[in-house]
PDB file of C-alpha atoms and ligand atoms in Angstrom:
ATOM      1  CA  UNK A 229    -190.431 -62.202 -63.391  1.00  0.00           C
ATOM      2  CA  UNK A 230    -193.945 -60.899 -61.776  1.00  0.00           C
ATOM      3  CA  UNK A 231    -195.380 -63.812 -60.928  1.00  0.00           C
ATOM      4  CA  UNK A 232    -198.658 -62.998 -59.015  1.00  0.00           C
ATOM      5  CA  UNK A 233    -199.814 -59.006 -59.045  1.00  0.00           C
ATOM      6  CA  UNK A 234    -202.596 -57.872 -57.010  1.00  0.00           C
ATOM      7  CA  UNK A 235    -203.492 -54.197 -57.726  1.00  0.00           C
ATOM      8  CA  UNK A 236    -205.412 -52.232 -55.887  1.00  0.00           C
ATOM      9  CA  UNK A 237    -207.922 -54.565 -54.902  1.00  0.00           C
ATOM     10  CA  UNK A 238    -210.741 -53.645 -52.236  1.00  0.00           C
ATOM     11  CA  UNK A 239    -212.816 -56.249 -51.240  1.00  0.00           C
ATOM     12  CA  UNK A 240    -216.559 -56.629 -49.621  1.00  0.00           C
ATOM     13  CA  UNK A 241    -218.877 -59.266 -47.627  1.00  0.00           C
ATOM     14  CA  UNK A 242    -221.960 -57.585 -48.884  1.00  0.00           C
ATOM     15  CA  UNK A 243    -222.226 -53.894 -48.341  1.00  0.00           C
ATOM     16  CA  UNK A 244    -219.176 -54.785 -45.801  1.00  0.00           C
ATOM     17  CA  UNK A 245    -216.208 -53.504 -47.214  1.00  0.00           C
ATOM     18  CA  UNK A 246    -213.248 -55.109 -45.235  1.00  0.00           C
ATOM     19  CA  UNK A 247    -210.364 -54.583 -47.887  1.00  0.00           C
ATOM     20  CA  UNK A 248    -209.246 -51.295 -49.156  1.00  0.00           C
ATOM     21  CA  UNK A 249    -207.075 -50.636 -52.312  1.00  0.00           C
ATOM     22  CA  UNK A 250    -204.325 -53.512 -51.638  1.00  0.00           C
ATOM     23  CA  UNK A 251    -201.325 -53.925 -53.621  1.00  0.00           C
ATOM     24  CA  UNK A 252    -198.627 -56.405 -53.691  1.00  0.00           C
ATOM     25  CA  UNK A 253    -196.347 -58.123 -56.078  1.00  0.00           C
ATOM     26  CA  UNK A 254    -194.809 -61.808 -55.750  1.00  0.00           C
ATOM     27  CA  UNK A 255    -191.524 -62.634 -57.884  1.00  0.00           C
ATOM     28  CA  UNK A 256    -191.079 -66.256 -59.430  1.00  0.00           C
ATOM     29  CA  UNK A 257    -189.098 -68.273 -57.201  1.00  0.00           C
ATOM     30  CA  UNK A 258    -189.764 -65.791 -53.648  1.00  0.00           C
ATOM     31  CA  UNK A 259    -191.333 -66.169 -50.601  1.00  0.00           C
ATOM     32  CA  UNK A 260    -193.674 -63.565 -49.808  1.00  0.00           C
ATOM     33  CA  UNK A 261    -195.366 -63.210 -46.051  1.00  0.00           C
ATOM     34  CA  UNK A 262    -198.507 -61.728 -45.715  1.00  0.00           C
ATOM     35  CA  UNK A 263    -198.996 -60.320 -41.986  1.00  0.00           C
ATOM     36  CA  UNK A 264    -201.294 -58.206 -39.981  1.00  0.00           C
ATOM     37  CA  UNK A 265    -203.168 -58.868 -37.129  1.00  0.00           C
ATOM     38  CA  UNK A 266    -206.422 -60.838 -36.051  1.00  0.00           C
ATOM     39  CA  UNK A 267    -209.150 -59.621 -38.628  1.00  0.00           C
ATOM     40  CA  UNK A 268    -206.910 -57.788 -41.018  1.00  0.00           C
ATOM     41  CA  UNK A 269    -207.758 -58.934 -43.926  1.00  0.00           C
ATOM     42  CA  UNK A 270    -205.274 -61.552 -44.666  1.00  0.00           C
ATOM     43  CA  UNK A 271    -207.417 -64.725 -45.473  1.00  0.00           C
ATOM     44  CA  UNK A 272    -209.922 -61.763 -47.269  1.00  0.00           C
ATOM     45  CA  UNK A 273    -207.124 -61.514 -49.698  1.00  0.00           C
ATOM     46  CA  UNK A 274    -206.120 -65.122 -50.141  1.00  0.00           C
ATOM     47  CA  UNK A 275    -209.362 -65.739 -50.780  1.00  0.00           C
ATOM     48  CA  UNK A 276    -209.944 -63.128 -53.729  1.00  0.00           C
ATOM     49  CA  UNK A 277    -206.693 -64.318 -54.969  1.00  0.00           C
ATOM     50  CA  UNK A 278    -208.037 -67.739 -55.414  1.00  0.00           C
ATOM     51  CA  UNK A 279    -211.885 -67.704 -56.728  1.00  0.00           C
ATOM     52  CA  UNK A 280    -213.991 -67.586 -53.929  1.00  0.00           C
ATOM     53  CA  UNK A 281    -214.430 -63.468 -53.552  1.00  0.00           C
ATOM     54  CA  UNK A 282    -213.887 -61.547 -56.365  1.00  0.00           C
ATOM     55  CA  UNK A 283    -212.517 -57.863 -55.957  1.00  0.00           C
ATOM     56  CA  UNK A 284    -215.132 -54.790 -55.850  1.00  0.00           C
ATOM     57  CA  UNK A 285    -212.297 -52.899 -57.364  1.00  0.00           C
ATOM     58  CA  UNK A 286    -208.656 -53.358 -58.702  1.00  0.00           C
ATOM     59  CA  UNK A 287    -207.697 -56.868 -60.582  1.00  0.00           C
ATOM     60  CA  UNK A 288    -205.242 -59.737 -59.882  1.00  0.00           C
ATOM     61  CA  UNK A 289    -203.011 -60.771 -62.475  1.00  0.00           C
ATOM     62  CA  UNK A 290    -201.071 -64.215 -62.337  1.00  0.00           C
ATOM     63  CA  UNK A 291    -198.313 -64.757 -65.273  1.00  0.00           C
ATOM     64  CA  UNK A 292    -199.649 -61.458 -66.569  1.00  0.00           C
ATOM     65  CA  UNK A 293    -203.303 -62.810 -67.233  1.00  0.00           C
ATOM     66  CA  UNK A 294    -206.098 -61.282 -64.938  1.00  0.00           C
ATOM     67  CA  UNK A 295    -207.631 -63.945 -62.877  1.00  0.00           C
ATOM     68  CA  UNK A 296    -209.529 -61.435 -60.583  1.00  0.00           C
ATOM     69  CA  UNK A 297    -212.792 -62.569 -61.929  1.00  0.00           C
ATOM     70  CA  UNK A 298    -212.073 -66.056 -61.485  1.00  0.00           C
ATOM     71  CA  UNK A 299    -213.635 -68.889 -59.949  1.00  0.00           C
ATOM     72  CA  UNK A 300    -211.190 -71.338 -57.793  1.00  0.00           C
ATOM     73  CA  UNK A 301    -211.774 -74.364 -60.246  1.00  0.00           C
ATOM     74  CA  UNK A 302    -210.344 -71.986 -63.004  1.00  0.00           C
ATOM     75  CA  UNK A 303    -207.455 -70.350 -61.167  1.00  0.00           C
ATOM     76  CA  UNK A 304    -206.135 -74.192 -59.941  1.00  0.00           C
ATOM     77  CA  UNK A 305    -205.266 -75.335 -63.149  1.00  0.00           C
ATOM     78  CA  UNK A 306    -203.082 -72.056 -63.599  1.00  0.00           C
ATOM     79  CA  UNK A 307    -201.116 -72.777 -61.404  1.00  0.00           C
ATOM     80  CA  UNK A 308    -202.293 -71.924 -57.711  1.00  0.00           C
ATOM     81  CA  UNK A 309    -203.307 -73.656 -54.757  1.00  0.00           C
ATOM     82  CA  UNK A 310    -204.819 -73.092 -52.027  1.00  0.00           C
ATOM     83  CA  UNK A 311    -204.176 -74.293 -48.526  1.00  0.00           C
ATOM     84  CA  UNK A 312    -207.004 -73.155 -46.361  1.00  0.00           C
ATOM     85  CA  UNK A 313    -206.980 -71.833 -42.711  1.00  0.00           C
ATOM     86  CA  UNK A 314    -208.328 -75.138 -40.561  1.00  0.00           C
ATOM     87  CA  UNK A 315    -207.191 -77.904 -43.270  1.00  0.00           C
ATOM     88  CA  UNK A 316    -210.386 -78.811 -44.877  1.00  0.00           C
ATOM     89  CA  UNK A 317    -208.987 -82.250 -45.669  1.00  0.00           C
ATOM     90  CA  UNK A 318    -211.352 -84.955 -45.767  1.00  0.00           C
ATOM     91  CA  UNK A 319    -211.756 -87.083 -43.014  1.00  0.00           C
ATOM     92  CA  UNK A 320    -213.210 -90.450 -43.472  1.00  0.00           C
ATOM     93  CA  UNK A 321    -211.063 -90.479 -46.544  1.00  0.00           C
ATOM     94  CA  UNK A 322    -207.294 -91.985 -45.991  1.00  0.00           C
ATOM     95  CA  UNK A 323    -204.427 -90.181 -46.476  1.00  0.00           C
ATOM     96  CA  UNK A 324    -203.978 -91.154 -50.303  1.00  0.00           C
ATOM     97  CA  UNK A 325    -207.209 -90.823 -51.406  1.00  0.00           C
ATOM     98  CA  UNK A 326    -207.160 -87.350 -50.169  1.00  0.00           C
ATOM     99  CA  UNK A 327    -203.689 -86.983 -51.907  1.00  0.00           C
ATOM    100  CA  UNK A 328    -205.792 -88.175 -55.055  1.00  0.00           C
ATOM    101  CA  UNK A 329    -208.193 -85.166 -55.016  1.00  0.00           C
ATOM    102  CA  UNK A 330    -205.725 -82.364 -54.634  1.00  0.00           C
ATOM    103  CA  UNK A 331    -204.605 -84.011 -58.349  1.00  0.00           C
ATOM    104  CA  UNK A 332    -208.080 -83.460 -59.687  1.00  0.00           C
ATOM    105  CA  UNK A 333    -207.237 -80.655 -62.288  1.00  0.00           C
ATOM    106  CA  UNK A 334    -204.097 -82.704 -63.665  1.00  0.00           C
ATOM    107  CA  UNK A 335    -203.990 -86.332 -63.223  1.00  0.00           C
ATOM    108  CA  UNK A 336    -200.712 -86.920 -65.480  1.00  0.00           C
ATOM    109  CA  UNK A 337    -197.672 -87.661 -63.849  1.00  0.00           C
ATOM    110  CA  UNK A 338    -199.883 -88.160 -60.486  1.00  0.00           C
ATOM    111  CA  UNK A 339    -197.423 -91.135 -59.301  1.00  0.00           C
ATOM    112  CA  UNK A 340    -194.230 -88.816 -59.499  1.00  0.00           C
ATOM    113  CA  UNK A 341    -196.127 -85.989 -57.063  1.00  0.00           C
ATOM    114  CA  UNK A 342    -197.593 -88.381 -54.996  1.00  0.00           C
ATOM    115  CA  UNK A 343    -193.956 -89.938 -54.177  1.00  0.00           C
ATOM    116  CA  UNK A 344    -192.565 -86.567 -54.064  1.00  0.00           C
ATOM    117  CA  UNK A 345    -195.005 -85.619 -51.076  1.00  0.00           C
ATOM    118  CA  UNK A 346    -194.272 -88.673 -49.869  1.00  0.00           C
ATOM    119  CA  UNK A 347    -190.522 -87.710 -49.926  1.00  0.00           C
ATOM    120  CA  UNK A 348    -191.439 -84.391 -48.566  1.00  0.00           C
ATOM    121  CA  UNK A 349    -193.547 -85.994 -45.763  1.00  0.00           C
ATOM    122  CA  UNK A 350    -192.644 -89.233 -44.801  1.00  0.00           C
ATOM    123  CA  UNK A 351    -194.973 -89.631 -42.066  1.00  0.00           C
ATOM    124  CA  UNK A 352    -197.906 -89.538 -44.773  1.00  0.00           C
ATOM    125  CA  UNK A 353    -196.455 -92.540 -46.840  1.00  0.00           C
ATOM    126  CA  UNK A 354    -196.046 -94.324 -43.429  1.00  0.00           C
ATOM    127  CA  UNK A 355    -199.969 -93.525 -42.903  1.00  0.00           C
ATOM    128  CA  UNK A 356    -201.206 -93.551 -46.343  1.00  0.00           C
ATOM    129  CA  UNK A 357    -203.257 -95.871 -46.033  1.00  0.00           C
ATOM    130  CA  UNK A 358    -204.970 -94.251 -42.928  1.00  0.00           C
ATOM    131  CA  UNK A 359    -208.188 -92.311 -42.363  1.00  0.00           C
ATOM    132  CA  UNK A 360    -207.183 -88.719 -42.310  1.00  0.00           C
ATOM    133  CA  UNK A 361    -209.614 -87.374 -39.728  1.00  0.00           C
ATOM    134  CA  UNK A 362    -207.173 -90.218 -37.621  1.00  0.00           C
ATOM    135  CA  UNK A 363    -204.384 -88.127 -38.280  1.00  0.00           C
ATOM    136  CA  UNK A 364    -202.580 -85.696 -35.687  1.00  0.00           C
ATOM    137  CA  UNK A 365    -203.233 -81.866 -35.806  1.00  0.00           C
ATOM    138  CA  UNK A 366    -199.609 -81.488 -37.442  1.00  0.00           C
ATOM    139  CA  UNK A 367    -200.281 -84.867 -39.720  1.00  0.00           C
ATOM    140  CA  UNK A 368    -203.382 -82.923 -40.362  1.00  0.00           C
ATOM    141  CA  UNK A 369    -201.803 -79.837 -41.730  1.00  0.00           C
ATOM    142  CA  UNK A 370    -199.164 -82.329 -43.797  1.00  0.00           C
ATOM    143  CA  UNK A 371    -201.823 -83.776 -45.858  1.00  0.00           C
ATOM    144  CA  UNK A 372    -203.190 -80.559 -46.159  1.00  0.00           C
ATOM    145  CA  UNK A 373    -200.225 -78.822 -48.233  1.00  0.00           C
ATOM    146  CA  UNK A 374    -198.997 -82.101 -49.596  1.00  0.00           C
ATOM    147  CA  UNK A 375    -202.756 -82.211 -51.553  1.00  0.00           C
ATOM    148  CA  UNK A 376    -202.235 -78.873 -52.487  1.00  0.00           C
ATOM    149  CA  UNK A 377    -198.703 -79.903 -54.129  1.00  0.00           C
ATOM    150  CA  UNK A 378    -200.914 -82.853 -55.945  1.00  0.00           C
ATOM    151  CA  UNK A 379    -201.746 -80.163 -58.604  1.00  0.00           C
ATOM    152  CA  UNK A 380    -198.744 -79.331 -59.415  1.00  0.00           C
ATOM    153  CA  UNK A 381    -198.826 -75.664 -58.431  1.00  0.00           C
ATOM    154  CA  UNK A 382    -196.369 -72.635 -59.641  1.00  0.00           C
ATOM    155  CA  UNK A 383    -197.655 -70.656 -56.511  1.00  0.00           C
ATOM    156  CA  UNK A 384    -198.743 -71.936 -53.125  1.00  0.00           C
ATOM    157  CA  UNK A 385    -200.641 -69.966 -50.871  1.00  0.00           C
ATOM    158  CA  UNK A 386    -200.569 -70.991 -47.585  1.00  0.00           C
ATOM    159  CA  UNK A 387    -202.864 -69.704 -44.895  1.00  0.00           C
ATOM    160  CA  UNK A 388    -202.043 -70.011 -41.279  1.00  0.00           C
ATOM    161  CA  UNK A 389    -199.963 -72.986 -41.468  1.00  0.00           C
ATOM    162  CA  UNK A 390    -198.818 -73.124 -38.210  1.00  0.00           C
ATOM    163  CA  UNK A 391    -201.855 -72.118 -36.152  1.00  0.00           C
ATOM    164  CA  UNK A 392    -202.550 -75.016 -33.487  1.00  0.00           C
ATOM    165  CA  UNK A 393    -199.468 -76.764 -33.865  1.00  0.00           C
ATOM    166  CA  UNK A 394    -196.871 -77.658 -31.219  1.00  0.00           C
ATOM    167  CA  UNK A 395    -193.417 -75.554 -31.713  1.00  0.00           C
ATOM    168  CA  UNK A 396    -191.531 -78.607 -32.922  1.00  0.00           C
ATOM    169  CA  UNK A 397    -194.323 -79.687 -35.759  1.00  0.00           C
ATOM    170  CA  UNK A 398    -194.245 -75.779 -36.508  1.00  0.00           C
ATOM    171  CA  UNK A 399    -190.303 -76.170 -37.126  1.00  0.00           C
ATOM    172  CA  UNK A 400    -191.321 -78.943 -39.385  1.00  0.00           C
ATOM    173  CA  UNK A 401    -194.065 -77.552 -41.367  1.00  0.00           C
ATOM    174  CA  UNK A 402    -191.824 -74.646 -41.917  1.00  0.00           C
ATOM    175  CA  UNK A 403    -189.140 -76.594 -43.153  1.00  0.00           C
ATOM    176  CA  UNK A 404    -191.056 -78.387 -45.501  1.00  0.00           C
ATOM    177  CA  UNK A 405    -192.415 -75.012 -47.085  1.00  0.00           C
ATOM    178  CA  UNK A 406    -189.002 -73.954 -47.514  1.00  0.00           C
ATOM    179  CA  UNK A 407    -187.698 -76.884 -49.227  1.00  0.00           C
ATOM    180  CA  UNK A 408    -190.686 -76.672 -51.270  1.00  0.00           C
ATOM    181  CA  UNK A 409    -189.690 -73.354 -51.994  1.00  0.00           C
ATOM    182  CA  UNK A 410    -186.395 -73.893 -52.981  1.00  0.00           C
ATOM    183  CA  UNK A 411    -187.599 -76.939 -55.149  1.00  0.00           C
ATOM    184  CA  UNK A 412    -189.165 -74.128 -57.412  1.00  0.00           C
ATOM    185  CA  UNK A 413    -192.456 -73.170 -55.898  1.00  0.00           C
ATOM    186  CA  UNK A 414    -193.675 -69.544 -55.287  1.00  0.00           C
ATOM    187  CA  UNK A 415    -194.790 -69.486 -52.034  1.00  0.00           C
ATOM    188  CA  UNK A 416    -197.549 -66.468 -50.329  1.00  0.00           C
ATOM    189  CA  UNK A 417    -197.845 -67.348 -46.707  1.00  0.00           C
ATOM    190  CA  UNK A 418    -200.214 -65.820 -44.171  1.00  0.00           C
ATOM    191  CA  UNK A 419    -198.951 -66.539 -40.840  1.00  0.00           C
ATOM    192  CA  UNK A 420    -199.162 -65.275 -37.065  1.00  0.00           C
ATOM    193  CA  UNK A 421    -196.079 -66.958 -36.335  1.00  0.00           C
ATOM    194  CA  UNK A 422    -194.212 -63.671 -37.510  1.00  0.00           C
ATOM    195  CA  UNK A 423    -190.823 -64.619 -36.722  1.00  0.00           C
ATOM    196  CA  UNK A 424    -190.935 -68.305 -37.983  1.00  0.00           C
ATOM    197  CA  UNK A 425    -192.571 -66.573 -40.979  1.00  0.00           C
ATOM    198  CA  UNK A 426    -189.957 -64.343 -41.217  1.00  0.00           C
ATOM    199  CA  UNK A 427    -187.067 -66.595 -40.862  1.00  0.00           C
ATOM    200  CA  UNK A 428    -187.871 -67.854 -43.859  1.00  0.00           C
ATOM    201  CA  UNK A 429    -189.829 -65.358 -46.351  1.00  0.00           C
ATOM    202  CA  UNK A 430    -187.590 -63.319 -48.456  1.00  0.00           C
ATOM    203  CA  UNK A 431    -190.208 -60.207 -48.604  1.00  0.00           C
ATOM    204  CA  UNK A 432    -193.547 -59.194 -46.255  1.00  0.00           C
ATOM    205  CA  UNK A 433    -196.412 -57.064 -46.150  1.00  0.00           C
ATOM    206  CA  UNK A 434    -198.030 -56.184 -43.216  1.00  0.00           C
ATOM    207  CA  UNK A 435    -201.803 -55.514 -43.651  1.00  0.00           C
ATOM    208  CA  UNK A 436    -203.365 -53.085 -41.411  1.00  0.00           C
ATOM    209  CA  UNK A 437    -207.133 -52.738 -40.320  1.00  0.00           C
ATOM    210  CA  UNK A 438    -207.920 -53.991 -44.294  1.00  0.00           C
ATOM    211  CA  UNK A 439    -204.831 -51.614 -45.594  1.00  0.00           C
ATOM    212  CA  UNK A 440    -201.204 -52.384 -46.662  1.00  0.00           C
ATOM    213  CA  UNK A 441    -199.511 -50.603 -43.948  1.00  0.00           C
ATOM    214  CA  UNK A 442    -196.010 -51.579 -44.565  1.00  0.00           C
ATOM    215  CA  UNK A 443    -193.388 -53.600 -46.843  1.00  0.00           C
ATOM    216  CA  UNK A 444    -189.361 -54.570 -46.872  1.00  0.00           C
ATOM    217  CA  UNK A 445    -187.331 -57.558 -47.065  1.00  0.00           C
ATOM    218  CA  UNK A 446    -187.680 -59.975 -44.093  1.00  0.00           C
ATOM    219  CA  UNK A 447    -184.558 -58.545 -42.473  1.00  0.00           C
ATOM    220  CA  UNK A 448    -186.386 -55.003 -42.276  1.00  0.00           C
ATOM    221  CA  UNK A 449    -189.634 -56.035 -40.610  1.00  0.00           C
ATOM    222  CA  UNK A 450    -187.730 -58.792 -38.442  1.00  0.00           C
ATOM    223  CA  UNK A 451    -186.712 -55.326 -36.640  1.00  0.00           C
ATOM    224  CA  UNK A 452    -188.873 -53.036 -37.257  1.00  0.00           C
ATOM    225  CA  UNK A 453    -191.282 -52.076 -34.293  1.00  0.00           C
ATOM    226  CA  UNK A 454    -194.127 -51.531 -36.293  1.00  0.00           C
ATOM    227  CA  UNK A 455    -194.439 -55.163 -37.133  1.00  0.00           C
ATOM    228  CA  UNK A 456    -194.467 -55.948 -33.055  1.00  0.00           C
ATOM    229  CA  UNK A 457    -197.068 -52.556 -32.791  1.00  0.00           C
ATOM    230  CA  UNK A 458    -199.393 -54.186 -35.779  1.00  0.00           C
ATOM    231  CA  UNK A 459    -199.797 -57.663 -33.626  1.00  0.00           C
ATOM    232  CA  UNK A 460    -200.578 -55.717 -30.338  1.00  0.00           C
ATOM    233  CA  UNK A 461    -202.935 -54.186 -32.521  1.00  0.00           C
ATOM    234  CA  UNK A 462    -201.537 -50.574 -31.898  1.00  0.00           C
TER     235      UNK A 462
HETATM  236  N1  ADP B 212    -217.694 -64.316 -44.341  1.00  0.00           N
HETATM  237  C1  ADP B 212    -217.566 -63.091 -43.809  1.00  0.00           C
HETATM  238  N2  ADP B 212    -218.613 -62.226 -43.757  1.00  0.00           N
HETATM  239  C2  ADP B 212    -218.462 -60.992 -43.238  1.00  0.00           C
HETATM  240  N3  ADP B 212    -217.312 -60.500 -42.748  1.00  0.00           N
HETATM  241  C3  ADP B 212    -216.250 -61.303 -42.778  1.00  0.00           C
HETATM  242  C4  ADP B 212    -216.312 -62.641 -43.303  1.00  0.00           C
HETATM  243  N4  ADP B 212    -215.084 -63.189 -43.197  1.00  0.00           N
HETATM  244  C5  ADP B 212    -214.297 -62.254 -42.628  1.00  0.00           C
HETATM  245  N5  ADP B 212    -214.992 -61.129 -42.374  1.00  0.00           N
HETATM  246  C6  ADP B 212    -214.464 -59.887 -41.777  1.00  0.00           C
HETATM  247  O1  ADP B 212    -213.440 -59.396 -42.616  1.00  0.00           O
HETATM  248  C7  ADP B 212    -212.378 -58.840 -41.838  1.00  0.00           C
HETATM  249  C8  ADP B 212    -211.073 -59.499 -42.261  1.00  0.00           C
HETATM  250  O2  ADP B 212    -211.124 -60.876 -41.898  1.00  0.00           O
HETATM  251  P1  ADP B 212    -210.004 -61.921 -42.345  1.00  0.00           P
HETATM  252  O3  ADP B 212    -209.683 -61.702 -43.765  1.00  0.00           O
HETATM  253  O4  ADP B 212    -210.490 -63.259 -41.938  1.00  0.00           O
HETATM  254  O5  ADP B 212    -208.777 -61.459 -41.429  1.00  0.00           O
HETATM  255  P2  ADP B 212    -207.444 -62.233 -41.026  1.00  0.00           P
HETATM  256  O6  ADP B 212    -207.318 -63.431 -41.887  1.00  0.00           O
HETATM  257  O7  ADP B 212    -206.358 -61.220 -41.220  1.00  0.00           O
HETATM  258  O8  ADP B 212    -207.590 -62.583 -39.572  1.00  0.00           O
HETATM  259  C9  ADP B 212    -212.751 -59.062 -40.394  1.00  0.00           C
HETATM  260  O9  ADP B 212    -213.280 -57.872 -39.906  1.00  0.00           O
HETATM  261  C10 ADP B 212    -213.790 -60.152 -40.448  1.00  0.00           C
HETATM  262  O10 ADP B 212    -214.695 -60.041 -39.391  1.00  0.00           O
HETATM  263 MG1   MG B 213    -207.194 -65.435 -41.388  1.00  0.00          MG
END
């Protein structure tokens, strides 16, 4: 089943239009990779899928009901999170209470997430009780997904991940968005880290200069030369 559908969406800052006529599909159950170069629009379309921008033109429709026009504290308790680019986790909180807030829209069963993070991420039970701006860059980006998790989402999208992490915390975050995945989230991940992306999305887009440029399994764009041409910004 269509889980998430974004149709033809262009999207502005302003009289800036930086998005044009974007479509892309995410099945129940997939992973999807969104890719494309430095300033392609990527976190643009995150963003519109989740409240903050709203689409000039096209609509978004998640479990077949248009949330295009939505702000984020509507489209969270539908089902979607949000893991922003750069964390936005709150520092002089500790690791739970920040944990606590990602529950905000749907505090039952709030015990049973939080020690399902916890079994996702150990480290953060180990430092739960720590101030997260204390935290390591990867710790960081641990908290960050495990709040999103706290709401109990059907889709996950996950921007930049990876970015500022050393390779063997990337290996881990990856691996804990894949279990996730295979736990029964629908994951939409952003990533410059195309080949970690790759290795384990089942489907990708590659956005172009604000367009979709290309699509295929992960197999396909694993070898496909265009993918390399798009990040050398060819
Ligand atoms: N708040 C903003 N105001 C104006 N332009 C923006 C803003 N955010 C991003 N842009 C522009 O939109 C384009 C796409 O940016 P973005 O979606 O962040 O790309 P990506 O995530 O693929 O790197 C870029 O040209 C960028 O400069
Ligand atoms: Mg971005």
């Amino acid at each position: 089943m269509t889980l998430l559908e974004v149709d033809g969406i262009d999207v502005a800052y302003g009289d800036v239009q930086v998005v044009w006529d974007v479509s892309f599909s995410v099945t129940e159950g997939e992973t999807v990779a969104l890719l494309g170069a430095n300033g392609a629009g990527k976190t643009t379309v995150l963003k519109t899928i989740c409240g903050p921008l709203t689409p000039s033109a096209g609509d978004i429709s998640f479990n077949g009901e248009s949330i295009g026009h939505l702000q984020q504290d509507e489209v969270v308790p539908k089902g979607v999170t949000h893991i922003p680019e750069g964390r936005e986790i709150f520092s002089d909180s500790t690791v739970r209470e920040n944990l606590r807030l990602g529950a905000y829209t749907n505090r039952d069963g709030m015990r049973e997430r939080l020690d399902r993070v916890y079994e996702i991420f150990p480290r953060l039970e180990e430092r739960k009780g720590q101030k997260a701006g204390t935290l390591s860059g990867g710790e960081q980006q641990m908290l960050a997904i495990g709040r999103g998790l706290m709401s109990d989402p059907d889709l996950i999208l996950l921007d930049e991940a990876s970015l500022g992490l050393a390779p063997v915390l990337v290996e881990d975050v990856f691996d804990a968005i894949e279990r996730i995945n295979e736990e029964g989230t629908t994951v939409l991940l952003v990533e410059q880290d195309v080949n970690n992306a790759l290795r384990i999305a089942d489907r990708g887009y590659v956005l172009e200069s604000g367009r979709m440029n290309l699509s295929g399994s992960a197999e396909e764009l694993a070898t496909d030369d265009r993918v390399a041409a798009s990040y050398l910004g060819g």
